[in-house]
C-alpha cells in the first residue's frame, strides 16, 4: 500500500470534533483526554462534530471524495473507515492512523434467501469479512489510532484494556499488536468460542479469563481503568462508535447513495445500533440522504433486556441476568449504550424483536443453504427478519439489509453441533451430516441415487 497521503484541498484543519455528554448536560472534552463518561452525571459521552464546518462541502462533493478514496490504494484512505476520515476523527495525524484496511466488506445480495422469505430485495452486510472476523475492527481502528496519538503526545497511557464476549478482544488485541501497544483482555472463562479465545492469545495480549460473566468482567475493567495509564476500549468509550458508524454510511454508498428501508442488526451491549443511527444522522445533517432507514434490533430471548425495555416503551432501562445463548457475543444483561440505542430505535421508527435458540440456529442454517455461512448472531437477526416479514412489518417490496456481525468460521463448534443435532433446545431442521460409507463404488452410487432421485 502506498504510504503517501493525498494532499487534498485546504486540509481538515477547519473540521473539528470533541466529546460532550450524550444526555445534553453541558461539557466539552478533547478526544485525546482519558475520559469515558460525564464527570458530573456519569452518563455516556458522544463525539460531536462541527456540522457547520462539514456543511461547507456540498453533498455531491462529499460523495465524490469518499467514492474516490474507499477501497483504493492511497493510504490510509482505502480503509472503509478512513475514507471518511473528516467525519470520524478529523485531526488525527497520518502517522498515528492504525489501519488494517477495515471496512469495504461485501454487501451480499441474498437473492435466493430473499425469495424464500418473501423479501426479494434482501442484502446481507458481511461485516465479519474483516481482519479479525467481526465488525469490531471498525471501532478499534479509531480507538487505537487515537491512543497512539495520545501516547505520541506524552499522555500517561501505557496499555489498552477491554472486557469482551470475544470479538472486541480479538479486534483490540490485533490493532494493539499492530501499533505495538500492550493490551489487557478480560474474558468470561468458558463463555467465548475457542477461536475467539485464541485470537488475543496469538496477538500477544495479556488474557485474563475471569470466573464470571461478561457483565462481571465489565465491572472489573471499569475499576482497573480508573488508573489513567490503562485506557478503556469498551464501547462505553464513544471513540468506538465513531468507527462503527461508518457501516451504515458504507451500506448507503454501496447502494450508490440510496437508503434501504430496513436494517436488521443483532444487539447486545447496544453500541452497534447506536453507531448505525449516528452514521445515518450525520448523512441527514449533511443533506446526503433525506430519509432514515428503519432500524430493527434483534436480541436473543435468553439475554433480552433491550427487548423488555422496548415492550415498556423504553420507560426505563431493564437489566436481567444474561442466560446462556449460542449467540455468545450478545449474552449481555446490562447493556452500556442503552440510552443511545433507545433513541436510535425511537428516532428511526424502529422495532426490537427477539429470537429463541431454536429459531436462531435454524435461521442461520437455512441461510447457509443459500451459500452463506452464518454465525449465531446473524442467525438472531435472520430469525427476527422472518418474524417481521410474517407480521407484515417488513413489506415484500422493502429493501432490507441484515447486518452480519461476525464470520461463521469463528463459530465452528456451533455449526458442528447443529449438524450433529447436538444443540440444547434446538431441533436441527436442516441438519446435513456426512454419510459414512465403505470405500466401495456400488455403495457410493447407491448413496448418490438416494440423495439425487430421478
Ligand atoms: C459485539 C457483537 C454484537 C453486538 O454489538 P453491541 O455493540 O454489543 O450491541 C453482535 N454480534 C457480534 C458477532 C458481536 O461481536
PDB file of N, CA, C and O in Angstrom, residues 344-390:
ATOM      1  N   UNK A 344     -32.001   5.640  19.187  1.00  0.00           N
ATOM      2  CA  UNK A 344     -31.847   5.177  17.795  1.00  0.00           C
ATOM      3  C   UNK A 344     -33.114   4.471  17.317  1.00  0.00           C
ATOM      4  O   UNK A 344     -33.580   4.695  16.194  1.00  0.00           O
ATOM      5  N   UNK A 345     -33.678   3.641  18.169  1.00  0.00           N
ATOM      6  CA  UNK A 345     -34.901   2.912  17.776  1.00  0.00           C
ATOM      7  C   UNK A 345     -36.065   3.897  17.662  1.00  0.00           C
ATOM      8  O   UNK A 345     -36.815   3.882  16.677  1.00  0.00           O
ATOM      9  N   UNK A 346     -36.186   4.774  18.632  1.00  0.00           N
ATOM     10  CA  UNK A 346     -37.319   5.708  18.609  1.00  0.00           C
ATOM     11  C   UNK A 346     -37.260   6.646  17.408  1.00  0.00           C
ATOM     12  O   UNK A 346     -38.247   6.823  16.706  1.00  0.00           O
ATOM     13  N   UNK A 347     -36.085   7.221  17.161  1.00  0.00           N
ATOM     14  CA  UNK A 347     -35.982   8.228  16.105  1.00  0.00           C
ATOM     15  C   UNK A 347     -35.916   7.623  14.708  1.00  0.00           C
ATOM     16  O   UNK A 347     -36.034   8.333  13.711  1.00  0.00           O
ATOM     17  N   UNK A 348     -35.745   6.320  14.621  1.00  0.00           N
ATOM     18  CA  UNK A 348     -35.763   5.692  13.288  1.00  0.00           C
ATOM     19  C   UNK A 348     -37.079   4.947  13.084  1.00  0.00           C
ATOM     20  O   UNK A 348     -37.205   4.194  12.127  1.00  0.00           O
ATOM     21  N   UNK A 349     -38.033   5.172  13.973  1.00  0.00           N
ATOM     22  CA  UNK A 349     -39.293   4.434  13.893  1.00  0.00           C
ATOM     23  C   UNK A 349     -38.994   2.929  13.858  1.00  0.00           C
ATOM     24  O   UNK A 349     -39.550   2.180  13.059  1.00  0.00           O
ATOM     25  N   UNK A 350     -38.111   2.528  14.738  1.00  0.00           N
ATOM     26  CA  UNK A 350     -37.616   1.154  14.718  1.00  0.00           C
ATOM     27  C   UNK A 350     -38.411   0.192  15.572  1.00  0.00           C
ATOM     28  O   UNK A 350     -39.483   0.528  16.104  1.00  0.00           O
ATOM     29  N   UNK A 351     -37.866  -1.003  15.694  1.00  0.00           N
ATOM     30  CA  UNK A 351     -38.543  -2.115  16.373  1.00  0.00           C
ATOM     31  C   UNK A 351     -37.474  -2.918  17.107  1.00  0.00           C
ATOM     32  O   UNK A 351     -36.324  -2.947  16.678  1.00  0.00           O
ATOM     33  N   UNK A 352     -37.864  -3.566  18.205  1.00  0.00           N
ATOM     34  CA  UNK A 352     -36.980  -4.552  18.827  1.00  0.00           C
ATOM     35  C   UNK A 352     -37.734  -5.881  18.844  1.00  0.00           C
ATOM     36  O   UNK A 352     -38.932  -5.907  19.154  1.00  0.00           O
ATOM     37  N   UNK A 353     -37.060  -6.947  18.467  1.00  0.00           N
ATOM     38  CA  UNK A 353     -37.693  -8.273  18.463  1.00  0.00           C
ATOM     39  C   UNK A 353     -36.657  -9.278  18.955  1.00  0.00           C
ATOM     40  O   UNK A 353     -35.461  -8.973  18.989  1.00  0.00           O
ATOM     41  N   UNK A 354     -37.113 -10.443  19.359  1.00  0.00           N
ATOM     42  CA  UNK A 354     -36.191 -11.435  19.915  1.00  0.00           C
ATOM     43  C   UNK A 354     -36.315 -12.772  19.195  1.00  0.00           C
ATOM     44  O   UNK A 354     -37.288 -13.009  18.483  1.00  0.00           O
ATOM     45  N   UNK A 355     -35.321 -13.634  19.388  1.00  0.00           N
ATOM     46  CA  UNK A 355     -35.330 -14.964  18.769  1.00  0.00           C
ATOM     47  C   UNK A 355     -34.857 -15.996  19.783  1.00  0.00           C
ATOM     48  O   UNK A 355     -33.924 -15.739  20.557  1.00  0.00           O
ATOM     49  N   UNK A 356     -35.498 -17.160  19.751  1.00  0.00           N
ATOM     50  CA  UNK A 356     -35.104 -18.263  20.643  1.00  0.00           C
ATOM     51  C   UNK A 356     -33.882 -18.980  20.070  1.00  0.00           C
ATOM     52  O   UNK A 356     -33.484 -18.753  18.921  1.00  0.00           O
ATOM     53  N   UNK A 357     -33.319 -19.865  20.868  1.00  0.00           N
ATOM     54  CA  UNK A 357     -32.163 -20.647  20.410  1.00  0.00           C
ATOM     55  C   UNK A 357     -32.529 -21.454  19.162  1.00  0.00           C
ATOM     56  O   UNK A 357     -31.788 -21.518  18.187  1.00  0.00           O
ATOM     57  N   UNK A 358     -33.698 -22.102  19.224  1.00  0.00           N
ATOM     58  CA  UNK A 358     -34.177 -22.910  18.102  1.00  0.00           C
ATOM     59  C   UNK A 358     -34.317 -22.038  16.845  1.00  0.00           C
ATOM     60  O   UNK A 358     -33.872 -22.419  15.757  1.00  0.00           O
ATOM     61  N   UNK A 359     -34.892 -20.889  17.014  1.00  0.00           N
ATOM     62  CA  UNK A 359     -35.107 -20.010  15.861  1.00  0.00           C
ATOM     63  C   UNK A 359     -33.793 -19.494  15.271  1.00  0.00           C
ATOM     64  O   UNK A 359     -33.609 -19.463  14.050  1.00  0.00           O
ATOM     65  N   UNK A 360     -32.884 -19.091  16.120  1.00  0.00           N
ATOM     66  CA  UNK A 360     -31.640 -18.506  15.595  1.00  0.00           C
ATOM     67  C   UNK A 360     -30.787 -19.559  14.888  1.00  0.00           C
ATOM     68  O   UNK A 360     -30.189 -19.291  13.843  1.00  0.00           O
ATOM     69  N   UNK A 361     -30.758 -20.767  15.460  1.00  0.00           N
ATOM     70  CA  UNK A 361     -29.907 -21.807  14.858  1.00  0.00           C
ATOM     71  C   UNK A 361     -30.469 -22.239  13.505  1.00  0.00           C
ATOM     72  O   UNK A 361     -29.724 -22.424  12.535  1.00  0.00           O
ATOM     73  N   UNK A 362     -31.777 -22.373  13.436  1.00  0.00           N
ATOM     74  CA  UNK A 362     -32.363 -22.797  12.163  1.00  0.00           C
ATOM     75  C   UNK A 362     -32.341 -21.673  11.118  1.00  0.00           C
ATOM     76  O   UNK A 362     -32.187 -21.942   9.926  1.00  0.00           O
ATOM     77  N   UNK A 363     -32.487 -20.443  11.554  1.00  0.00           N
ATOM     78  CA  UNK A 363     -32.415 -19.328  10.595  1.00  0.00           C
ATOM     79  C   UNK A 363     -31.013 -19.260   9.981  1.00  0.00           C
ATOM     80  O   UNK A 363     -30.857 -19.039   8.775  1.00  0.00           O
ATOM     81  N   UNK A 364     -29.992 -19.490  10.802  1.00  0.00           N
ATOM     82  CA  UNK A 364     -28.618 -19.478  10.277  1.00  0.00           C
ATOM     83  C   UNK A 364     -28.420 -20.632   9.292  1.00  0.00           C
ATOM     84  O   UNK A 364     -27.851 -20.456   8.208  1.00  0.00           O
ATOM     85  N   UNK A 365     -28.919 -21.808   9.652  1.00  0.00           N
ATOM     86  CA  UNK A 365     -28.718 -22.984   8.793  1.00  0.00           C
ATOM     87  C   UNK A 365     -29.461 -22.835   7.469  1.00  0.00           C
ATOM     88  O   UNK A 365     -28.961 -23.221   6.411  1.00  0.00           O
ATOM     89  N   UNK A 366     -30.651 -22.259   7.533  1.00  0.00           N
ATOM     90  CA  UNK A 366     -31.426 -22.049   6.306  1.00  0.00           C
ATOM     91  C   UNK A 366     -30.672 -21.105   5.362  1.00  0.00           C
ATOM     92  O   UNK A 366     -30.585 -21.338   4.154  1.00  0.00           O
ATOM     93  N   UNK A 367     -30.099 -20.055   5.916  1.00  0.00           N
ATOM     94  CA  UNK A 367     -29.328 -19.110   5.093  1.00  0.00           C
ATOM     95  C   UNK A 367     -28.085 -19.788   4.529  1.00  0.00           C
ATOM     96  O   UNK A 367     -27.714 -19.565   3.373  1.00  0.00           O
ATOM     97  N   UNK A 368     -27.464 -20.640   5.320  1.00  0.00           N
ATOM     98  CA  UNK A 368     -26.266 -21.348   4.839  1.00  0.00           C
ATOM     99  C   UNK A 368     -26.591 -22.162   3.584  1.00  0.00           C
ATOM    100  O   UNK A 368     -25.745 -22.311   2.693  1.00  0.00           O
ATOM    101  N   UNK A 369     -27.811 -22.681   3.505  1.00  0.00           N
ATOM    102  CA  UNK A 369     -28.186 -23.492   2.342  1.00  0.00           C
ATOM    103  C   UNK A 369     -28.306 -22.658   1.069  1.00  0.00           C
ATOM    104  O   UNK A 369     -28.462 -23.210  -0.016  1.00  0.00           O
ATOM    105  N   UNK A 370     -28.228 -21.327   1.202  1.00  0.00           N
ATOM    106  CA  UNK A 370     -28.218 -20.479   0.006  1.00  0.00           C
ATOM    107  C   UNK A 370     -26.826 -19.868  -0.199  1.00  0.00           C
ATOM    108  O   UNK A 370     -26.680 -18.860  -0.892  1.00  0.00           O
ATOM    109  N   UNK A 371     -25.813 -20.470   0.431  1.00  0.00           N
ATOM    110  CA  UNK A 371     -24.443 -20.053   0.143  1.00  0.00           C
ATOM    111  C   UNK A 371     -23.786 -19.202   1.203  1.00  0.00           C
ATOM    112  O   UNK A 371     -22.621 -18.846   1.080  1.00  0.00           O
ATOM    113  N   UNK A 372     -24.526 -18.870   2.262  1.00  0.00           N
ATOM    114  CA  UNK A 372     -23.873 -18.090   3.314  1.00  0.00           C
ATOM    115  C   UNK A 372     -23.186 -19.016   4.307  1.00  0.00           C
ATOM    116  O   UNK A 372     -23.193 -20.242   4.146  1.00  0.00           O
ATOM    117  N   UNK A 373     -22.609 -18.460   5.355  1.00  0.00           N
ATOM    118  CA  UNK A 373     -22.020 -19.261   6.425  1.00  0.00           C
ATOM    119  C   UNK A 373     -22.175 -18.428   7.692  1.00  0.00           C
ATOM    120  O   UNK A 373     -21.270 -17.710   8.099  1.00  0.00           O
ATOM    121  N   UNK A 374     -23.370 -18.519   8.259  1.00  0.00           N
ATOM    122  CA  UNK A 374     -23.764 -17.542   9.276  1.00  0.00           C
ATOM    123  C   UNK A 374     -23.323 -17.919  10.671  1.00  0.00           C
ATOM    124  O   UNK A 374     -23.500 -19.059  11.107  1.00  0.00           O
ATOM    125  N   UNK A 375     -22.854 -16.954  11.391  1.00  0.00           N
ATOM    126  CA  UNK A 375     -22.587 -17.090  12.820  1.00  0.00           C
ATOM    127  C   UNK A 375     -23.931 -17.003  13.552  1.00  0.00           C
ATOM    128  O   UNK A 375     -24.933 -16.574  12.969  1.00  0.00           O
ATOM    129  N   UNK A 376     -23.976 -17.391  14.832  1.00  0.00           N
ATOM    130  CA  UNK A 376     -25.264 -17.401  15.547  1.00  0.00           C
ATOM    131  C   UNK A 376     -25.918 -16.023  15.693  1.00  0.00           C
ATOM    132  O   UNK A 376     -27.143 -15.935  15.771  1.00  0.00           O
ATOM    133  N   UNK A 377     -25.115 -14.961  15.720  1.00  0.00           N
ATOM    134  CA  UNK A 377     -25.697 -13.614  15.879  1.00  0.00           C
ATOM    135  C   UNK A 377     -26.429 -13.191  14.625  1.00  0.00           C
ATOM    136  O   UNK A 377     -27.507 -12.607  14.689  1.00  0.00           O
ATOM    137  N   UNK A 378     -25.843 -13.521  13.484  1.00  0.00           N
ATOM    138  CA  UNK A 378     -26.529 -13.273  12.227  1.00  0.00           C
ATOM    139  C   UNK A 378     -27.798 -14.121  12.188  1.00  0.00           C
ATOM    140  O   UNK A 378     -28.829 -13.685  11.660  1.00  0.00           O
ATOM    141  N   UNK A 379     -27.725 -15.312  12.799  1.00  0.00           N
ATOM    142  CA  UNK A 379     -28.919 -16.149  12.930  1.00  0.00           C
ATOM    143  C   UNK A 379     -30.022 -15.439  13.702  1.00  0.00           C
ATOM    144  O   UNK A 379     -31.207 -15.507  13.333  1.00  0.00           O
ATOM    145  N   UNK A 380     -29.655 -14.747  14.769  1.00  0.00           N
ATOM    146  CA  UNK A 380     -30.643 -13.988  15.543  1.00  0.00           C
ATOM    147  C   UNK A 380     -31.310 -12.943  14.644  1.00  0.00           C
ATOM    148  O   UNK A 380     -32.543 -12.796  14.612  1.00  0.00           O
ATOM    149  N   UNK A 381     -30.503 -12.233  13.870  1.00  0.00           N
ATOM    150  CA  UNK A 381     -31.049 -11.184  13.000  1.00  0.00           C
ATOM    151  C   UNK A 381     -31.946 -11.792  11.921  1.00  0.00           C
ATOM    152  O   UNK A 381     -33.013 -11.246  11.612  1.00  0.00           O
ATOM    153  N   UNK A 382     -31.536 -12.913  11.357  1.00  0.00           N
ATOM    154  CA  UNK A 382     -32.338 -13.536  10.298  1.00  0.00           C
ATOM    155  C   UNK A 382     -33.658 -14.082  10.854  1.00  0.00           C
ATOM    156  O   UNK A 382     -34.697 -14.012  10.193  1.00  0.00           O
ATOM    157  N   UNK A 383     -33.614 -14.627  12.066  1.00  0.00           N
ATOM    158  CA  UNK A 383     -34.849 -15.135  12.686  1.00  0.00           C
ATOM    159  C   UNK A 383     -35.811 -13.975  12.939  1.00  0.00           C
ATOM    160  O   UNK A 383     -37.024 -14.081  12.725  1.00  0.00           O
ATOM    161  N   UNK A 384     -35.266 -12.864  13.376  1.00  0.00           N
ATOM    162  CA  UNK A 384     -36.094 -11.670  13.610  1.00  0.00           C
ATOM    163  C   UNK A 384     -36.644 -11.146  12.283  1.00  0.00           C
ATOM    164  O   UNK A 384     -37.815 -10.761  12.186  1.00  0.00           O
ATOM    165  N   UNK A 385     -35.829 -11.164  11.263  1.00  0.00           N
ATOM    166  CA  UNK A 385     -36.303 -10.764   9.932  1.00  0.00           C
ATOM    167  C   UNK A 385     -37.539 -11.588   9.552  1.00  0.00           C
ATOM    168  O   UNK A 385     -38.563 -11.043   9.114  1.00  0.00           O
ATOM    169  N   UNK A 386     -37.438 -12.908   9.719  1.00  0.00           N
ATOM    170  CA  UNK A 386     -38.578 -13.772   9.362  1.00  0.00           C
ATOM    171  C   UNK A 386     -39.837 -13.365  10.126  1.00  0.00           C
ATOM    172  O   UNK A 386     -40.926 -13.315   9.564  1.00  0.00           O
ATOM    173  N   UNK A 387     -39.672 -13.058  11.397  1.00  0.00           N
ATOM    174  CA  UNK A 387     -40.842 -12.666  12.208  1.00  0.00           C
ATOM    175  C   UNK A 387     -41.438 -11.353  11.720  1.00  0.00           C
ATOM    176  O   UNK A 387     -42.657 -11.193  11.672  1.00  0.00           O
ATOM    177  N   UNK A 388     -40.569 -10.400  11.389  1.00  0.00           N
ATOM    178  CA  UNK A 388     -41.075  -9.090  10.977  1.00  0.00           C
ATOM    179  C   UNK A 388     -41.742  -9.167   9.611  1.00  0.00           C
ATOM    180  O   UNK A 388     -42.708  -8.442   9.342  1.00  0.00           O
ATOM    181  N   UNK A 389     -41.273 -10.061   8.765  1.00  0.00           N
ATOM    182  CA  UNK A 389     -41.926 -10.262   7.468  1.00  0.00           C
ATOM    183  C   UNK A 389     -43.289 -10.933   7.700  1.00  0.00           C
ATOM    184  O   UNK A 389     -44.313 -10.503   7.155  1.00  0.00           O
ATOM    185  N   UNK A 390     -43.288 -11.952   8.549  1.00  0.00           N
ATOM    186  CA  UNK A 390     -44.546 -12.677   8.821  1.00  0.00           C
ATOM    187  C   UNK A 390     -45.598 -11.739   9.411  1.00  0.00           C
ATOM    188  O   UNK A 390     -46.787 -11.847   9.113  1.00  0.00           O
TER     189      UNK A 390
END
